[in-house]
Amino acid sequence: MDNAIKTINLTKKFKDITAVEDLNVEIKQGEIFGLLGPNGAGKTTTISMLCTILKPTEGSAQVNGYDILKEPEKVRKSIGIVFQQPSVDDILTGLENLRLHAMWYGVPKETRKNRIDEVLELVGLQSRQNSLVKTYSGGMRRRLELARGLLHLPNVLFLDEPTLGLDPQTREHIWKYIEKMSREREMTIVLTTHYMEEADNLCDRVAIIDQGKIVVMDAPDSLKEKVGGDIVYLKTTAADTNKFKEIEEVSKIEKKDDCIILTVKNAGEHLQEILEISGKVERVEVRSASLEDVFINYTGKEIRAETGEGGIVQRIIKERTVR
Amino acid sequence: MSQAEAIYALWLREFKVFTREKSRIVSSIFTPMLWIFVFGGGLGSAINIGNVNYQIFIYPGILVMSVLFSSVFFGVYVIWDRKIDILKAILVAPLSRTTIFVGKVLGGCTDSMIQALIMLLVSFILGIYLTVSSFLLAITILFLLALSLVSTGLIIGSLMESPEGFNMIISFLIFPLFFFSGALFPIDNLPIWLSFITYINPVTYGVDALRMAIIGVSQFPLYVDLIVLTGFAVVMFTIGTRTFERMK
Ligand SMILES: Nc1ncnc2c1ncn2[C@@H]1O[C@H](COP(=O)(O)OP(=O)(O)OP(=O)(O)O)[C@@H](O)[C@H]1O
Ligand SMILES: [Mg+2]
């Protein structure tokens, strides 16, 4: 099989809002594909259509070769999903939740116990498997949800904000398992996330979506390359921004409040020149381009308030004065 | 094959929830007990219907009432399931809507039948001695009723968005079904308008059949009651599967 998922002009309108517009994506078998976008971009709506919970208003899609409109039950059999909103049963224990799920998905009796033990171990819930879910913490519920999505070894796994609210160790643990699943079982994984580093670390390809449309789609590294270099922040009021054009490697100059933001190829090597032009600066920050910058570049907006999260801060020079 | 197991899993979920929410069973048995012992006991000390004591006369009617209330109310859990997103996890599983509906119906019937069994034990306190065959007949009648009424509740639950809306619809439905069923009075001598409403109410036939099974008096022949009850169950069950098919 070549494409695990293929959408054709997939569109969803809610009354006056177009949540998803003319989406055309092909996702290969075994690929880890990320949907990155701000709140309300249409990520959840896209996933809901692909797993047959919502009917598209126009267009269609195929998942594992099955049409989402004509063969919804076959689609559902071949996918797993972790919803953005928790959907595990509070009044049952973790183990009971998994057992019921295994029966709904027709996991054979012989392998059921092994699979359940395996996913419980993965998410580190063995010791709490016999407690009612209502006694779990938020993160534990999330982990149970993830265990459930993986239980029946689906061909395509949809993860809507899978690591939201998890602690860093668990997140990394889960990233590793997601990678393992994709590598060893050729499981196709479609995930949405707000965490830039998650998309960056994990995804083979990322689609940045905004207002229901794909703005750009590529491998994270290629996307970052498209930004055209590293990002240099200068906190200064003095400098004449036009003078930075003298440096050939500077591809973009932006002024924001009392900050100048430059996009510079191999910024580390040109810092001296930059600081000479800028004169006295209060603060300098250099980091390599992140998906955040890609996002800003293509949409003109920040994906969320805290800029720069996930970027690698190469060097911070505070209160440095250059002659 | 796996559909049977899926139905079992759906039923098991409902059953476990039921056994863990003890308040459900206590509250659903409390009201019928009040009716039998306070209302029935009070009026019964003064009134006989034919040659049957009033308390004994309404006992089958109150049995039907307990099944009626708990069965129809079961539909509200669909709304809660939707609210806490559990329904979404079930709808996205590879189960046909009919399977889901059957699982839910069986879950609801189990709840109602457990309550009915407890209520049937009250017959000993009232000094009614059921033979095995009348006991089995009573169970069959109550099950047919539960089947139709759980379906009814689920249909309403799947169409409503809020528990408040559900409760409003239900009070407009449940009380008429109860009061116009002959549960509390004999129906052979009613004014025309009252007897008309009573005759088109399917619950009437449940009360009538159960009175036949338990105390041996009835208005209609038993086979008529059973045909009406079976027809009612088939109709509601069919409408229920269709409604679930369309539920989003
Ligand atoms: N059931 C609905 N009825 C009406 N509008 C809806 C509905 N579901 C989603 N929308 C709208 O569609 C748009 C996309 O929503 P969606 O949930 O897909 O966003 P998202 O990218 O998942 O956002 P988030 O990051 O907050 O989860 C939003 O404008 C939202 O208000
Ligand atoms: Mg979302």
Coordinates of C-alpha atoms in Angstrom, one line a residue, chain A residues 10-22 39-50 52-58 84 160 211-212, chain B residues 88 161 248:
Chain A
L10 CA -11.9 17.7 2.2
T11 CA -14.1 20.5 3.5
K12 CA -16.1 21.0 6.6
K13 CA -18.4 24.0 7.2
F14 CA -20.2 24.7 10.4
K15 CA -23.0 27.2 9.6
D16 CA -20.9 30.4 8.9
I17 CA -17.5 29.0 9.9
T18 CA -15.4 27.0 7.4
A19 CA -13.4 24.8 9.8
V20 CA -11.5 22.9 7.1
E21 CA -11.2 24.1 3.5
D22 CA -10.2 22.1 0.4
N39 CA -6.4 27.1 18.4
G40 CA -9.3 26.8 16.0
A41 CA -7.2 26.0 13.0
G42 CA -9.2 23.0 12.2
K43 CA -6.9 20.2 13.4
T44 CA -9.5 18.3 15.5
T45 CA -12.2 18.8 12.8
T46 CA -9.8 17.2 10.2
I47 CA -9.1 14.2 12.4
S48 CA -12.8 13.8 13.3
M49 CA -13.6 13.6 9.6
L50 CA -10.9 11.1 8.9
T52 CA -15.7 9.1 10.5
I53 CA -17.1 10.9 13.5
L54 CA -17.9 14.0 11.4
K55 CA -19.2 14.0 7.8
P56 CA -17.4 16.3 5.5
T57 CA -19.6 18.9 3.8
E58 CA -17.6 18.5 0.6
Q84 CA -8.2 15.7 22.6
D160 CA -5.0 14.7 19.0
Q211 CA -7.9 28.9 9.4
G212 CA -8.7 25.6 7.9
Chain B
K88 CA -17.6 9.2 21.2
E161 CA -28.8 17.2 24.2
K248 CA -24.4 11.7 15.2

